Coordinates of C-alpha atoms (C1' of nucleotides) in Angstrom, one line a residue:
Chain A
X1 CA -5.8 5.7 -19.7
X2 CA -5.3 4.6 -23.3
X3 CA -8.8 3.3 -23.3
X4 CA -10.2 6.7 -22.1
X5 CA -8.1 8.6 -24.6
X6 CA -10.1 7.3 -27.6
X7 CA -11.8 10.7 -27.0
X8 CA -9.7 13.8 -26.2
X9 CA -9.3 14.5 -22.5
X10 CA -7.2 16.5 -20.2
X11 CA -5.5 14.9 -17.2
X12 CA -8.1 16.5 -15.0
X13 CA -10.9 15.0 -17.1
X14 CA -9.2 11.6 -16.8
X15 CA -9.2 11.9 -13.0
X16 CA -12.9 12.5 -13.1
X17 CA -13.5 9.4 -15.1
X18 CA -11.5 7.5 -12.4
X19 CA -13.7 9.0 -9.8
X20 CA -16.9 8.3 -11.6
X21 CA -17.3 5.3 -13.9
X22 CA -14.0 3.5 -13.2
X23 CA -13.9 3.7 -9.5
X24 CA -15.5 0.3 -9.0
X25 CA -12.4 -1.5 -10.2
X26 CA -9.5 1.0 -10.5
X27 CA -8.4 4.4 -9.3
X28 CA -5.5 6.8 -9.9
X29 CA -4.3 10.1 -8.5
X30 CA -3.5 13.2 -10.5
X31 CA 0.1 12.9 -9.5
X32 CA 0.2 9.6 -11.2
X33 CA -1.9 10.7 -14.2
X34 CA 0.1 13.8 -15.3
X35 CA 3.6 12.1 -15.4
X36 CA 2.1 9.1 -17.1
X37 CA 0.6 11.3 -19.8
X38 CA 4.0 12.9 -20.4
X39 CA 5.7 9.5 -20.6
X40 CA 3.1 8.1 -23.0
X41 CA 3.5 11.2 -25.2
X42 CA 7.3 10.7 -25.2
X43 CA 6.6 7.1 -26.3
X44 CA 4.3 8.2 -29.1
X45 CA 1.2 6.5 -27.6
X46 CA -0.7 9.8 -27.3
X47 CA -0.6 13.3 -28.7
X48 CA -1.4 16.5 -27.0
X49 CA -2.6 20.0 -27.9
X50 CA -3.7 23.0 -26.0
X51 CA -7.3 23.7 -25.3
X52 CA -9.0 26.7 -23.7
X53 CA -10.8 26.3 -20.5
X54 CA -14.0 28.1 -19.5
X55 CA -12.5 28.5 -16.1
X56 CA -9.0 28.1 -14.7
X57 CA -5.7 27.7 -16.5
X58 CA -5.3 26.4 -20.1
X59 CA -5.9 22.7 -20.6
X60 CA -3.6 20.2 -22.2
X61 CA -5.7 17.9 -24.2
X62 CA -4.4 14.4 -24.9
X63 CA -5.7 11.9 -27.5
X64 CA -4.6 8.5 -28.4
X65 CA -2.3 8.1 -31.4
X66 CA -2.4 5.1 -33.7
X67 CA 0.4 3.5 -31.8
X68 CA -1.6 3.9 -28.6
X69 CA -4.6 2.2 -30.2
X70 CA -2.4 -0.7 -31.2
X71 CA -1.0 -1.0 -27.7
X72 CA -4.6 -1.0 -26.2
X73 CA -5.8 -3.7 -28.6
X74 CA -2.7 -5.8 -27.9
X75 CA -3.6 -5.6 -24.2
X76 CA -7.2 -6.5 -24.8
X77 CA -6.3 -9.4 -27.1
X78 CA -4.0 -10.9 -24.5
X79 CA -7.1 -12.1 -22.7
X80 CA -8.4 -11.6 -19.2
X81 CA -6.0 -10.6 -16.5
X82 CA -7.1 -12.7 -13.5
X83 CA -5.8 -13.4 -10.1
X84 CA -4.6 -9.9 -9.5
X85 CA -7.6 -8.6 -7.7
X86 CA -7.0 -6.8 -4.5
X87 CA -9.6 -6.4 -1.8
X88 CA -8.2 -4.7 1.2
X89 CA -11.0 -5.3 3.7
X90 CA -10.8 -9.0 3.2
X91 CA -7.2 -8.9 4.4
X92 CA -8.6 -7.3 7.6
X93 CA -11.4 -9.9 7.9
X94 CA -8.9 -12.7 7.6
X95 CA -7.1 -11.5 10.7
X96 CA -10.1 -10.4 12.8
X97 CA -9.5 -13.2 15.3
X98 CA -6.3 -11.5 16.3
X99 CA -8.3 -8.8 18.1
X100 CA -9.4 -11.6 20.6
X101 CA -12.6 -9.7 21.0
X102 CA -15.7 -10.9 19.1
X103 CA -17.6 -7.6 19.8
X104 CA -14.9 -5.6 18.1
X105 CA -15.0 -8.1 15.2
X106 CA -18.8 -7.8 15.0
X107 CA -18.7 -4.0 14.9
X108 CA -16.1 -4.2 12.2
X109 CA -18.4 -6.4 10.2
X110 CA -21.4 -4.1 10.8
X111 CA -19.5 -1.0 9.6
X112 CA -18.4 -3.0 6.5
X113 CA -22.0 -3.9 5.9
X114 CA -23.1 -0.3 6.2
X115 CA -20.4 0.9 3.8
X116 CA -21.4 -1.8 1.3
X117 CA -25.0 -0.9 1.6
X118 CA -24.2 2.8 0.9
X119 CA -22.1 1.8 -2.2
X120 CA -24.9 -0.4 -3.6
X121 CA -27.4 2.4 -3.2
X122 CA -25.0 4.8 -5.0
X123 CA -24.5 2.5 -7.9
X124 CA -28.2 1.8 -8.2
X125 CA -28.8 5.5 -8.5
X126 CA -26.2 5.7 -11.3
X127 CA -27.9 2.7 -13.0
X128 CA -31.4 4.2 -12.8
X129 CA -30.1 7.5 -14.3
X130 CA -28.7 5.5 -17.1
X131 CA -32.1 3.8 -17.7
X132 CA -34.1 7.1 -17.7
X133 CA -31.6 9.2 -19.7
X134 CA -31.4 6.8 -22.5
X135 CA -34.7 5.9 -24.0
X136 CA -33.1 3.2 -26.1
X137 CA -32.1 1.2 -22.9
X138 CA -31.3 -1.6 -22.7
X139 CA -31.1 -3.1 -26.1
X140 CA -29.9 -0.2 -28.2
X141 CA -27.1 1.2 -26.2
X142 CA -24.2 2.6 -28.2
X143 CA -21.1 0.4 -28.1
X144 CA -19.3 2.9 -25.9
X145 CA -22.0 2.6 -23.3
X146 CA -22.7 -1.1 -23.6
X147 CA -19.5 -2.4 -22.0
X148 CA -19.3 0.2 -19.3
X149 CA -22.9 -0.7 -18.4
X150 CA -21.9 -4.3 -18.1
X151 CA -19.2 -3.4 -15.6
X152 CA -21.7 -1.4 -13.6
X153 CA -24.0 -4.4 -13.6
X154 CA -21.3 -6.6 -12.2
X155 CA -20.4 -4.0 -9.6
X156 CA -23.9 -4.0 -8.3
X157 CA -24.2 -7.7 -8.4
X158 CA -20.9 -8.3 -6.5
X159 CA -21.7 -5.6 -4.0
X160 CA -25.1 -7.2 -3.4
X161 CA -23.5 -10.6 -2.9
X162 CA -21.0 -9.0 -0.5
X163 CA -23.8 -7.4 1.5
X164 CA -25.6 -10.7 1.8
X165 CA -22.3 -12.3 2.9
X166 CA -21.9 -9.6 5.6
X167 CA -25.4 -10.4 7.0
X168 CA -24.6 -14.0 6.8
X169 CA -21.3 -13.6 8.6
X170 CA -22.9 -11.4 11.2
X171 CA -25.4 -14.1 12.0
X172 CA -22.5 -16.7 12.3
X173 CA -20.5 -14.4 14.5
X174 CA -23.5 -13.8 16.8
X175 CA -24.1 -17.5 17.2
X176 CA -20.4 -17.8 17.9
X177 CA -20.5 -15.1 20.5
X178 CA -23.4 -16.7 22.4
X179 CA -21.7 -20.1 22.2
X180 CA -18.4 -18.8 23.5
X181 CA -20.1 -17.0 26.3
X182 CA -22.0 -20.1 27.3
X183 CA -18.8 -22.1 27.3
X184 CA -17.1 -19.5 29.4
X185 CA -19.8 -19.5 32.0
X186 CA -19.5 -23.3 32.4
X187 CA -16.0 -22.9 33.8
Chain B
X1 CA 2.3 -10.0 6.9
X2 CA 1.9 -8.8 10.5
X3 CA -1.3 -10.9 10.6
X4 CA 0.5 -14.0 9.4
X5 CA 3.4 -13.6 11.8
X6 CA 1.3 -14.3 14.9
X7 CA 2.8 -17.7 14.2
X8 CA 6.6 -18.0 13.3
X9 CA 7.2 -18.1 9.6
X10 CA 10.0 -17.7 7.1
X11 CA 9.7 -15.4 4.1
X12 CA 9.3 -18.5 2.0
X13 CA 6.4 -19.7 4.2
X14 CA 4.7 -16.3 3.9
X15 CA 4.9 -16.5 0.1
X16 CA 3.1 -19.9 0.3
X17 CA 0.4 -18.3 2.4
X18 CA 0.0 -15.7 -0.2
X19 CA -0.3 -18.4 -2.9
X20 CA -2.8 -20.4 -0.9
X21 CA -5.3 -18.8 1.4
X22 CA -4.7 -15.1 0.7
X23 CA -4.6 -15.3 -3.0
X24 CA -8.2 -14.3 -3.4
X25 CA -7.7 -10.8 -2.2
X26 CA -3.9 -10.1 -2.0
X27 CA -0.6 -11.3 -3.4
X28 CA 3.1 -10.6 -2.9
X29 CA 6.3 -11.7 -4.5
X30 CA 9.4 -12.9 -2.5
X31 CA 11.3 -9.9 -3.7
X32 CA 8.8 -7.7 -1.8
X33 CA 8.5 -10.0 1.2
X34 CA 12.2 -10.3 2.1
X35 CA 13.1 -6.6 2.2
X36 CA 9.8 -5.8 4.0
X37 CA 10.6 -8.4 6.7
X38 CA 14.0 -6.7 7.2
X39 CA 12.4 -3.3 7.4
X40 CA 9.9 -4.5 9.9
X41 CA 12.6 -6.0 12.0
X42 CA 14.5 -2.7 11.9
X43 CA 11.3 -1.0 13.1
X44 CA 10.9 -3.5 15.9
X45 CA 7.6 -4.9 14.6
X46 CA 8.9 -8.4 14.2
X47 CA 11.8 -10.5 15.6
X48 CA 13.8 -13.2 13.8
X49 CA 15.8 -16.2 14.7
X50 CA 17.5 -19.0 12.7
X51 CA 15.8 -22.2 12.1
X52 CA 17.1 -25.4 10.5
X53 CA 15.5 -26.7 7.3
X54 CA 15.0 -30.3 6.4
X55 CA 16.0 -29.3 3.0
X56 CA 17.9 -26.4 1.4
X57 CA 19.6 -23.5 3.2
X58 CA 19.0 -22.3 6.8
X59 CA 15.7 -20.6 7.3
X60 CA 15.3 -17.2 8.9
X61 CA 12.1 -17.4 11.1
X62 CA 10.2 -14.2 11.8
X63 CA 7.6 -13.7 14.5
X64 CA 5.6 -10.7 15.4
X65 CA 6.8 -8.6 18.4
X66 CA 4.4 -6.8 20.9
X67 CA 4.9 -3.6 18.8
X68 CA 3.8 -5.5 15.7
X69 CA 0.7 -6.8 17.4
X70 CA -0.2 -3.2 18.5
X71 CA 0.3 -2.0 14.9
X72 CA -1.9 -4.8 13.5
X73 CA -4.7 -4.1 16.0
X74 CA -4.5 -0.4 15.3
X75 CA -5.0 -1.2 11.6
X76 CA -7.9 -3.5 12.3
X77 CA -9.6 -1.0 14.6
X78 CA -9.4 1.8 11.9
X79 CA -12.3 0.0 10.3
X80 CA -12.9 -1.4 6.8
X81 CA -10.7 -0.1 4.0
X82 CA -13.1 0.2 1.1
X83 CA -13.0 1.7 -2.4
X84 CA -9.5 0.5 -3.1
X85 CA -10.5 -2.7 -4.8
X86 CA -8.8 -3.4 -8.0
X87 CA -10.2 -5.8 -10.6
X88 CA -8.0 -5.7 -13.7
X89 CA -10.2 -7.7 -16.0
X90 CA -13.1 -5.2 -15.5
X91 CA -10.8 -2.5 -16.9
X92 CA -10.5 -4.6 -20.0
X93 CA -14.3 -5.3 -20.3
X94 CA -14.9 -1.6 -20.0
X95 CA -13.0 -0.9 -23.2
X96 CA -13.9 -4.0 -25.2
X97 CA -15.9 -1.8 -27.6
X98 CA -12.6 -0.4 -28.8
X99 CA -11.8 -3.6 -30.6
X100 CA -14.7 -2.9 -32.9
X101 CA -15.2 -6.6 -33.3
X102 CA -18.0 -8.2 -31.3
X103 CA -16.6 -11.7 -32.0
X104 CA -13.4 -10.8 -30.3
X105 CA -15.3 -9.3 -27.4
X106 CA -17.4 -12.5 -27.1
X107 CA -14.3 -14.7 -27.1
X108 CA -12.8 -12.5 -24.4
X109 CA -15.9 -12.9 -22.3
X110 CA -15.9 -16.7 -22.9
X111 CA -12.3 -17.1 -21.7
X112 CA -13.1 -14.9 -18.7
X113 CA -16.1 -17.2 -17.9
X114 CA -13.9 -20.3 -18.3
X115 CA -11.2 -18.9 -16.0
X116 CA -13.8 -17.9 -13.4
X117 CA -15.4 -21.4 -13.6
X118 CA -11.9 -23.0 -13.0
X119 CA -11.3 -20.7 -10.0
X120 CA -14.7 -21.5 -8.4
X121 CA -14.0 -25.2 -8.8
X122 CA -10.6 -24.8 -7.2
X123 CA -12.1 -22.9 -4.2
X124 CA -14.9 -25.4 -3.8
X125 CA -12.4 -28.2 -3.5
X126 CA -10.5 -26.2 -0.8
X127 CA -13.8 -25.6 1.0
X128 CA -14.8 -29.3 0.9
X129 CA -11.4 -30.3 2.2
X130 CA -12.0 -27.9 5.1
X131 CA -15.3 -29.5 5.8
X132 CA -14.0 -33.1 5.8
X133 CA -10.8 -32.5 7.6
X134 CA -12.5 -30.7 10.5
X135 CA -15.2 -32.8 12.1
X136 CA -16.3 -29.8 14.2
X137 CA -17.3 -27.9 11.0
X138 CA -19.0 -25.5 10.8
X139 CA -19.9 -24.4 14.3
X140 CA -16.9 -25.2 16.3
X141 CA -14.0 -23.9 14.1
X142 CA -11.2 -22.4 16.0
X143 CA -10.9 -18.6 15.9
X144 CA -7.9 -18.8 13.6
X145 CA -10.0 -20.8 11.1
X146 CA -13.3 -19.0 11.5
X147 CA -12.4 -15.7 9.8
X148 CA -10.3 -17.2 7.0
X149 CA -13.2 -19.5 6.3
X150 CA -15.5 -16.5 6.0
X151 CA -13.2 -14.9 3.4
X152 CA -13.2 -18.2 1.5
X153 CA -17.0 -18.2 1.5
X154 CA -17.1 -14.7 0.1
X155 CA -14.5 -15.6 -2.5
X156 CA -16.8 -18.5 -3.7
X157 CA -19.9 -16.3 -3.5
X158 CA -18.4 -13.5 -5.5
X159 CA -16.9 -15.8 -8.1
X160 CA -20.2 -17.5 -8.5
X161 CA -21.9 -14.2 -9.0
X162 CA -19.2 -13.2 -11.5
X163 CA -19.7 -16.4 -13.4
X164 CA -23.5 -15.8 -13.7
X165 CA -22.7 -12.2 -14.9
X166 CA -20.4 -13.7 -17.6
X167 CA -23.2 -15.9 -18.9
X168 CA -25.6 -13.0 -18.7
X169 CA -23.2 -10.7 -20.5
X170 CA -22.6 -13.4 -23.2
X171 CA -26.3 -13.6 -23.9
X172 CA -26.6 -9.9 -24.2
X173 CA -23.6 -9.8 -26.5
X174 CA -25.0 -12.5 -28.7
X175 CA -28.3 -10.7 -29.0
X176 CA -26.3 -7.6 -29.9
X177 CA -24.3 -9.4 -32.5
X178 CA -27.5 -10.7 -34.2
X179 CA -29.0 -7.3 -34.1
X180 CA -26.0 -5.5 -35.5
X181 CA -25.7 -8.0 -38.3
X182 CA -29.4 -7.6 -39.2
X183 CA -28.9 -3.8 -39.3
X184 CA -25.9 -4.2 -41.5
X185 CA -27.7 -6.3 -44.0
X186 CA -30.4 -3.8 -44.3
X187 CA -28.0 -1.3 -45.8
Chain C
dA1 C1' 26.3 -37.9 -14.1
dG2 C1' 23.1 -34.5 -15.5
dC3 C1' 18.8 -32.2 -15.0
dA4 C1' 14.4 -30.5 -13.4
dA5 C1' 11.8 -29.2 -9.5
dC6 C1' 11.7 -27.6 -5.2
dT7 C1' 13.4 -25.3 -0.8
dA8 C1' 15.5 -21.1 0.7
dT9 C1' 17.4 -16.1 0.9
dG10 C1' 18.5 -12.3 -1.1
dT11 C1' 19.7 -8.0 -4.4
dC12 C1' 18.9 -4.7 -8.2
dA13 C1' 16.6 -2.0 -11.4
dA14 C1' 12.5 -0.4 -13.0
dT15 C1' 7.8 0.8 -12.6
dA16 C1' 3.6 1.9 -10.0
dC17 C1' 1.4 4.5 -6.7
dT18 C1' 0.5 7.9 -2.7
dT19 C1' 0.9 12.0 -0.1
dA20 C1' 2.2 16.5 0.3
dT21 C1' 3.2 20.7 -1.8
dA22 C1' 3.1 24.7 -5.2
dT23 C1' 0.9 27.6 -8.5
dA24 C1' -2.9 30.1 -10.5
dG25 C1' -7.5 31.5 -12.3
dT26 C1' -12.8 31.5 -11.4
dT27 C1' -17.2 31.3 -9.1
dG28 C1' -20.4 32.0 -5.6
dG29 C1' -21.6 32.9 -1.0
dA30 C1' -21.1 35.2 3.8
Chain D
dT1 C1' -13.8 41.7 0.7
dC2 C1' -12.6 37.4 2.0
dC3 C1' -12.9 32.6 1.8
dA4 C1' -14.3 28.0 0.3
dA5 C1' -14.8 25.2 -3.6
dC6 C1' -13.6 24.0 -7.9
dT7 C1' -10.8 24.0 -12.3
dA8 C1' -6.3 23.0 -14.0
dT9 C1' -1.2 21.5 -14.1
dA10 C1' 2.8 20.0 -12.1
dT11 C1' 6.8 18.3 -9.0
dA12 C1' 9.2 16.0 -5.1
dA13 C1' 9.7 12.5 -1.9
dG14 C1' 8.7 8.4 -0.3
dT15 C1' 6.5 3.8 -0.4
dA16 C1' 4.9 -0.4 -2.9
dT17 C1' 5.4 -3.7 -6.3
dT18 C1' 7.2 -6.4 -10.1
dG19 C1' 10.6 -8.9 -12.8
dA20 C1' 15.1 -10.3 -13.6
dC21 C1' 19.0 -12.2 -11.6
dA22 C1' 22.3 -14.6 -8.3
dT23 C1' 23.3 -18.2 -5.0
dA24 C1' 23.0 -22.7 -2.9
dG25 C1' 21.5 -27.2 -1.0
dT26 C1' 18.2 -31.5 -1.8
dT27 C1' 15.4 -34.9 -4.1
dG28 C1' 14.1 -37.8 -7.6
dC29 C1' 14.3 -39.1 -12.3
dT30 C1' 16.9 -40.6 -16.5

DNA sequence: AGCAACTATGTCAATACTTATATAGTTGGA
DNA sequence: TCCAACTATATAAGTATTGACATAGTTGCT
């Protein structure tokens, strides 16, 4: 949130950023955003002012204070935070054997593949819009776009790899099913 | 945890599983594990008994109850949980421009690359041990090993892709630095 | 004997996060 | 006119998670 508040934003705006560009690696609900903004203001990390809205109630616009910028830079200069990734569906794959039903496991993997395929397609559309909207692409992107674009590229690359892994796993699972059935009919 | 408790384990054992096989996609602290085991026992999802330890205090051994198995299967049959992934370092990359210092950004990316390289190496060692310890590899793995092995394979594949992306990004950043410096000296 | 490292269980306080709920104005369509 | 969808802020209750601390036995090294 400190990163986003280099530019002035309302809580509602911030939520939109989480739903759009940040969703590949982080998410937050409004009910987490609003109290956190208040807390950060109390700590002097951000400052707020009122802003009119074209529509709906008055906005409260937050912007990072000098102290907030310091804190953000401190965090960035600590170096990469690794080993805290969380991928929920892998926890499910890990225990798929428990179902004791390879057909259920295969349909799980198929729906995972389908979801991944959808997400890759969605990200590729975002990327192609980026290319066409910005004639300077790719070498002359502004700083504020360069790094977000890198994270998008990784998102696409990782999802692509994950999709391949799904196909690969499905093949292995199907071999396994045939093999298990053959073994069973020998009894 | 319900997945792990198909076999009897103590809280301490479970922590070790999180540190070993599960660490690529989930983690948990002992201070989360112990209270959760108690809660799950109160809910009838797991049962516990006492077990002697070769060393240290008496263990409390938990095992999944029928109700816990039902709950696990319900969760697995809900289908893949997607869009809740969390990758902390990408949040940092996204805001690297804020540092306003491409050299700092480049060293960030270099240390990210180094960490990724280390992790790939570590996972590859685990994978090669798997191959050599199990002569039946890869077609005849037991069910309980087949799916964990799939998640390991994805971990390696994704980290590999991430490593490539780091190199790629570093190249782009270095081009960018030269370009920015050239522009500056024109002034 | 002392100490570090490891096994083992647990609590407490604080922070992070989710889900449900309340409020209220605007826009556009049926 | 009503209703759905969207803009906009906020709180309450509950769950998840982390980090610090407390306790205690064992092993191996110095």
